[in-house]
Amino acid sequence: MWRGRCSERLAALTFDDGPDAQHTAQVLDILARERVTATFFLIGRRAVEAPEITRMIAREGHELGNHTWSHRSLWLCGPKETEREIIRGHDAIAEVAGCAPRFFRAPWGMTNLAVFPVIRRLATPCVFWSVQPEGQRAVEPECQVQRIRERIKPGAIVDLHDADGVPGAGARTARMLSDLIASLRSAGYRLAGLSDLL
Ligand SMILES: [Zn+2]
């Protein structure tokens, strides 16, 4: 899935690569203050390393997605390794958070044919995104807000990072998030979790 229903000005904020003790906590504070529900695609290994923050995400009413066990490129994995990455990530997040992830997102959006039977079995649809303000290269927070505002459309799935893949990504997201929410609201958007959007 690349975007949700387009019948109203609805968009979903999604956060990848966490949990991160510092930046995920900052993101959660902002979301709570702004009363926004979001979706977090967690790396299983990081969830195990940061159980408190993982549980906090779930407790605060946000939705969970599986972003594999160790964030390897599934393009480079054979079928067995693909299955292990997905199932181990799913199980780790479920055990730490106390509830199973409802969605799946492949690292860098790179899938292979072995992905789909596994996620079907887990009942976690594969979710991509329609707006990504920062890819493999760092983009300043103000520019990210502007890019999202320019590209947002009803049903948009916005891909953000609350932890580092690209160095400094988590800090940049935390810095721009309040402005982003204000900007999208002023454009008439309501922000929702993925299950609401899809
Ligand atoms: Zn990622």
PDB file of N, CA and C in Angstrom, residues 131-187:
ATOM      1  N   VAL A 131       4.983  10.037   0.667  1.00  0.00           N
ATOM      2  CA  VAL A 131       5.810  11.237   0.856  1.00  0.00           C
ATOM      3  C   VAL A 131       6.968  10.881   1.775  1.00  0.00           C
ATOM      4  N   GLN A 132       8.180  11.160   1.303  1.00  0.00           N
ATOM      5  CA  GLN A 132       9.362  10.887   2.121  1.00  0.00           C
ATOM      6  C   GLN A 132      10.274  12.110   2.043  1.00  0.00           C
ATOM      7  N   PRO A 133      10.327  12.911   3.108  1.00  0.00           N
ATOM      8  CA  PRO A 133      11.063  14.176   3.030  1.00  0.00           C
ATOM      9  C   PRO A 133      12.571  14.009   3.083  1.00  0.00           C
ATOM     10  N   GLU A 134      13.032  12.869   3.576  1.00  0.00           N
ATOM     11  CA  GLU A 134      14.477  12.636   3.656  1.00  0.00           C
ATOM     12  C   GLU A 134      14.754  11.195   3.294  1.00  0.00           C
ATOM     13  N   GLY A 135      15.534  10.971   2.245  1.00  0.00           N
ATOM     14  CA  GLY A 135      15.875   9.605   1.860  1.00  0.00           C
ATOM     15  C   GLY A 135      17.237   9.239   2.413  1.00  0.00           C
ATOM     16  N   GLN A 136      18.170   8.958   1.543  1.00  0.00           N
ATOM     17  CA  GLN A 136      19.504   8.501   1.972  1.00  0.00           C
ATOM     18  C   GLN A 136      20.425   9.655   2.352  1.00  0.00           C
ATOM     19  N   ARG A 137      19.984  10.893   2.032  1.00  0.00           N
ATOM     20  CA  ARG A 137      20.829  12.053   2.361  1.00  0.00           C
ATOM     21  C   ARG A 137      20.094  12.986   3.298  1.00  0.00           C
ATOM     22  N   ALA A 138      20.851  13.581   4.228  1.00  0.00           N
ATOM     23  CA  ALA A 138      20.248  14.449   5.235  1.00  0.00           C
ATOM     24  C   ALA A 138      19.572  15.655   4.579  1.00  0.00           C
ATOM     25  N   VAL A 139      18.393  16.009   5.092  1.00  0.00           N
ATOM     26  CA  VAL A 139      17.672  17.199   4.636  1.00  0.00           C
ATOM     27  C   VAL A 139      17.324  18.022   5.883  1.00  0.00           C
ATOM     28  N   GLU A 140      17.597  19.319   5.841  1.00  0.00           N
ATOM     29  CA  GLU A 140      17.344  20.177   6.993  1.00  0.00           C
ATOM     30  C   GLU A 140      15.861  20.148   7.389  1.00  0.00           C
ATOM     31  N   PRO A 141      15.577  20.245   8.692  1.00  0.00           N
ATOM     32  CA  PRO A 141      14.194  20.141   9.164  1.00  0.00           C
ATOM     33  C   PRO A 141      13.236  21.088   8.444  1.00  0.00           C
ATOM     34  N   GLU A 142      13.623  22.349   8.241  1.00  0.00           N
ATOM     35  CA  GLU A 142      12.704  23.316   7.612  1.00  0.00           C
ATOM     36  C   GLU A 142      12.363  22.874   6.188  1.00  0.00           C
ATOM     37  N   CYS A 143      13.373  22.352   5.480  1.00  0.00           N
ATOM     38  CA  CYS A 143      13.138  21.873   4.107  1.00  0.00           C
ATOM     39  C   CYS A 143      12.230  20.656   4.100  1.00  0.00           C
ATOM     40  N   GLN A 144      12.363  19.824   5.128  1.00  0.00           N
ATOM     41  CA  GLN A 144      11.500  18.636   5.198  1.00  0.00           C
ATOM     42  C   GLN A 144      10.036  19.053   5.324  1.00  0.00           C
ATOM     43  N   VAL A 145       9.780  20.027   6.202  1.00  0.00           N
ATOM     44  CA  VAL A 145       8.399  20.488   6.387  1.00  0.00           C
ATOM     45  C   VAL A 145       7.851  21.016   5.066  1.00  0.00           C
ATOM     46  N   GLN A 146       8.677  21.805   4.387  1.00  0.00           N
ATOM     47  CA  GLN A 146       8.251  22.403   3.118  1.00  0.00           C
ATOM     48  C   GLN A 146       7.974  21.327   2.064  1.00  0.00           C
ATOM     49  N   ARG A 147       8.864  20.350   1.970  1.00  0.00           N
ATOM     50  CA  ARG A 147       8.670  19.258   0.998  1.00  0.00           C
ATOM     51  C   ARG A 147       7.381  18.504   1.240  1.00  0.00           C
ATOM     52  N   ILE A 148       7.133  18.200   2.510  1.00  0.00           N
ATOM     53  CA  ILE A 148       5.920  17.434   2.829  1.00  0.00           C
ATOM     54  C   ILE A 148       4.695  18.265   2.473  1.00  0.00           C
ATOM     55  N   ARG A 149       4.732  19.531   2.849  1.00  0.00           N
ATOM     56  CA  ARG A 149       3.595  20.414   2.580  1.00  0.00           C
ATOM     57  C   ARG A 149       3.321  20.500   1.068  1.00  0.00           C
ATOM     58  N   GLU A 150       4.387  20.518   0.265  1.00  0.00           N
ATOM     59  CA  GLU A 150       4.224  20.600  -1.192  1.00  0.00           C
ATOM     60  C   GLU A 150       3.653  19.300  -1.779  1.00  0.00           C
ATOM     61  N   ARG A 151       4.010  18.171  -1.164  1.00  0.00           N
ATOM     62  CA  ARG A 151       3.664  16.881  -1.778  1.00  0.00           C
ATOM     63  C   ARG A 151       2.464  16.198  -1.154  1.00  0.00           C
ATOM     64  N   ILE A 152       1.951  16.767  -0.075  1.00  0.00           N
ATOM     65  CA  ILE A 152       0.869  16.081   0.644  1.00  0.00           C
ATOM     66  C   ILE A 152      -0.409  16.065  -0.195  1.00  0.00           C
ATOM     67  N   LYS A 153      -1.094  14.917  -0.141  1.00  0.00           N
ATOM     68  CA  LYS A 153      -2.384  14.769  -0.825  1.00  0.00           C
ATOM     69  C   LYS A 153      -3.278  13.952   0.097  1.00  0.00           C
ATOM     70  N   PRO A 154      -4.600  14.050  -0.059  1.00  0.00           N
ATOM     71  CA  PRO A 154      -5.476  13.224   0.777  1.00  0.00           C
ATOM     72  C   PRO A 154      -5.075  11.744   0.695  1.00  0.00           C
ATOM     73  N   GLY A 155      -5.015  11.100   1.857  1.00  0.00           N
ATOM     74  CA  GLY A 155      -4.625   9.689   1.904  1.00  0.00           C
ATOM     75  C   GLY A 155      -3.127   9.472   2.013  1.00  0.00           C
ATOM     76  N   ALA A 156      -2.361  10.545   2.164  1.00  0.00           N
ATOM     77  CA  ALA A 156      -0.896  10.428   2.159  1.00  0.00           C
ATOM     78  C   ALA A 156      -0.372   9.614   3.342  1.00  0.00           C
ATOM     79  N   ILE A 157       0.666   8.853   3.065  1.00  0.00           N
ATOM     80  CA  ILE A 157       1.434   8.164   4.108  1.00  0.00           C
ATOM     81  C   ILE A 157       2.811   8.831   4.125  1.00  0.00           C
ATOM     82  N   VAL A 158       3.126   9.494   5.238  1.00  0.00           N
ATOM     83  CA  VAL A 158       4.368  10.259   5.339  1.00  0.00           C
ATOM     84  C   VAL A 158       5.409   9.405   6.064  1.00  0.00           C
ATOM     85  N   ASP A 159       6.571   9.246   5.448  1.00  0.00           N
ATOM     86  CA  ASP A 159       7.628   8.401   6.008  1.00  0.00           C
ATOM     87  C   ASP A 159       8.678   9.262   6.711  1.00  0.00           C
ATOM     88  N   LEU A 160       8.739   9.126   8.045  1.00  0.00           N
ATOM     89  CA  LEU A 160       9.699   9.883   8.851  1.00  0.00           C
ATOM     90  C   LEU A 160      10.578   8.891   9.619  1.00  0.00           C
ATOM     91  N   HIS A 161      11.631   9.393  10.238  1.00  0.00           N
ATOM     92  CA  HIS A 161      12.546   8.517  10.983  1.00  0.00           C
ATOM     93  C   HIS A 161      12.766   9.062  12.393  1.00  0.00           C
ATOM     94  N   ASP A 162      12.443   8.253  13.391  1.00  0.00           N
ATOM     95  CA  ASP A 162      12.657   8.680  14.773  1.00  0.00           C
ATOM     96  C   ASP A 162      13.960   8.127  15.336  1.00  0.00           C
ATOM     97  N   ALA A 163      14.760   7.496  14.471  1.00  0.00           N
ATOM     98  CA  ALA A 163      16.070   6.995  14.883  1.00  0.00           C
ATOM     99  C   ALA A 163      16.990   7.075  13.675  1.00  0.00           C
ATOM    100  N   ASP A 164      18.265   6.957  13.948  1.00  0.00           N
ATOM    101  CA  ASP A 164      19.231   7.145  12.868  1.00  0.00           C
ATOM    102  C   ASP A 164      19.385   5.907  12.013  1.00  0.00           C
ATOM    103  N   GLY A 165      19.235   6.108  10.704  1.00  0.00           N
ATOM    104  CA  GLY A 165      19.808   5.290   9.669  1.00  0.00           C
ATOM    105  C   GLY A 165      20.797   6.262   9.046  1.00  0.00           C
ATOM    106  N   VAL A 166      20.252   7.308   8.436  1.00  0.00           N
ATOM    107  CA  VAL A 166      21.047   8.466   8.038  1.00  0.00           C
ATOM    108  C   VAL A 166      21.412   9.214   9.328  1.00  0.00           C
ATOM    109  N   PRO A 167      22.702   9.528   9.541  1.00  0.00           N
ATOM    110  CA  PRO A 167      23.095  10.171  10.803  1.00  0.00           C
ATOM    111  C   PRO A 167      22.305  11.459  11.071  1.00  0.00           C
ATOM    112  N   GLY A 168      21.799  11.578  12.295  1.00  0.00           N
ATOM    113  CA  GLY A 168      21.072  12.781  12.701  1.00  0.00           C
ATOM    114  C   GLY A 168      19.600  12.777  12.331  1.00  0.00           C
ATOM    115  N   ALA A 169      19.125  11.698  11.707  1.00  0.00           N
ATOM    116  CA  ALA A 169      17.730  11.666  11.235  1.00  0.00           C
ATOM    117  C   ALA A 169      16.737  11.832  12.390  1.00  0.00           C
ATOM    118  N   GLY A 170      16.968  11.117  13.490  1.00  0.00           N
ATOM    119  CA  GLY A 170      16.048  11.179  14.620  1.00  0.00           C
ATOM    120  C   GLY A 170      15.958  12.586  15.198  1.00  0.00           C
ATOM    121  N   ALA A 171      17.097  13.241  15.327  1.00  0.00           N
ATOM    122  CA  ALA A 171      17.120  14.607  15.884  1.00  0.00           C
ATOM    123  C   ALA A 171      16.407  15.581  14.947  1.00  0.00           C
ATOM    124  N   ARG A 172      16.615  15.435  13.645  1.00  0.00           N
ATOM    125  CA  ARG A 172      15.941  16.338  12.688  1.00  0.00           C
ATOM    126  C   ARG A 172      14.425  16.163  12.742  1.00  0.00           C
ATOM    127  N   THR A 173      13.987  14.908  12.850  1.00  0.00           N
ATOM    128  CA  THR A 173      12.542  14.663  12.934  1.00  0.00           C
ATOM    129  C   THR A 173      11.963  15.308  14.191  1.00  0.00           C
ATOM    130  N   ALA A 174      12.639  15.108  15.311  1.00  0.00           N
ATOM    131  CA  ALA A 174      12.135  15.687  16.567  1.00  0.00           C
ATOM    132  C   ALA A 174      12.084  17.211  16.478  1.00  0.00           C
ATOM    133  N   ARG A 175      13.039  17.799  15.770  1.00  0.00           N
ATOM    134  CA  ARG A 175      13.088  19.259  15.672  1.00  0.00           C
ATOM    135  C   ARG A 175      11.965  19.837  14.818  1.00  0.00           C
ATOM    136  N   MET A 176      11.544  19.084  13.796  1.00  0.00           N
ATOM    137  CA  MET A 176      10.573  19.674  12.865  1.00  0.00           C
ATOM    138  C   MET A 176       9.132  19.229  13.116  1.00  0.00           C
ATOM    139  N   LEU A 177       8.936  18.250  14.006  1.00  0.00           N
ATOM    140  CA  LEU A 177       7.625  17.602  14.092  1.00  0.00           C
ATOM    141  C   LEU A 177       6.488  18.550  14.477  1.00  0.00           C
ATOM    142  N   SER A 178       6.718  19.421  15.459  1.00  0.00           N
ATOM    143  CA  SER A 178       5.648  20.357  15.851  1.00  0.00           C
ATOM    144  C   SER A 178       5.264  21.250  14.678  1.00  0.00           C
ATOM    145  N   ASP A 179       6.268  21.773  13.979  1.00  0.00           N
ATOM    146  CA  ASP A 179       6.002  22.643  12.831  1.00  0.00           C
ATOM    147  C   ASP A 179       5.268  21.879  11.727  1.00  0.00           C
ATOM    148  N   LEU A 180       5.671  20.625  11.530  1.00  0.00           N
ATOM    149  CA  LEU A 180       5.020  19.818  10.499  1.00  0.00           C
ATOM    150  C   LEU A 180       3.535  19.629  10.814  1.00  0.00           C
ATOM    151  N   ILE A 181       3.249  19.283  12.059  1.00  0.00           N
ATOM    152  CA  ILE A 181       1.845  19.057  12.445  1.00  0.00           C
ATOM    153  C   ILE A 181       1.050  20.346  12.245  1.00  0.00           C
ATOM    154  N   ALA A 182       1.614  21.467  12.673  1.00  0.00           N
ATOM    155  CA  ALA A 182       0.922  22.754  12.514  1.00  0.00           C
ATOM    156  C   ALA A 182       0.688  23.057  11.041  1.00  0.00           C
ATOM    157  N   SER A 183       1.695  22.803  10.224  1.00  0.00           N
ATOM    158  CA  SER A 183       1.603  23.099   8.804  1.00  0.00           C
ATOM    159  C   SER A 183       0.516  22.252   8.129  1.00  0.00           C
ATOM    160  N   LEU A 184       0.483  20.965   8.464  1.00  0.00           N
ATOM    161  CA  LEU A 184      -0.519  20.087   7.840  1.00  0.00           C
ATOM    162  C   LEU A 184      -1.922  20.428   8.325  1.00  0.00           C
ATOM    163  N   ARG A 185      -2.034  20.780   9.584  1.00  0.00           N
ATOM    164  CA  ARG A 185      -3.360  21.152  10.098  1.00  0.00           C
ATOM    165  C   ARG A 185      -3.843  22.443   9.445  1.00  0.00           C
ATOM    166  N   SER A 186      -2.919  23.365   9.228  1.00  0.00           N
ATOM    167  CA  SER A 186      -3.349  24.623   8.611  1.00  0.00           C
ATOM    168  C   SER A 186      -3.756  24.402   7.149  1.00  0.00           C
ATOM    169  N   ALA A 187      -3.276  23.293   6.557  1.00  0.00           N
ATOM    170  CA  ALA A 187      -3.718  22.947   5.198  1.00  0.00           C
ATOM    171  C   ALA A 187      -4.989  22.093   5.231  1.00  0.00           C
TER     172      ALA A 187
END
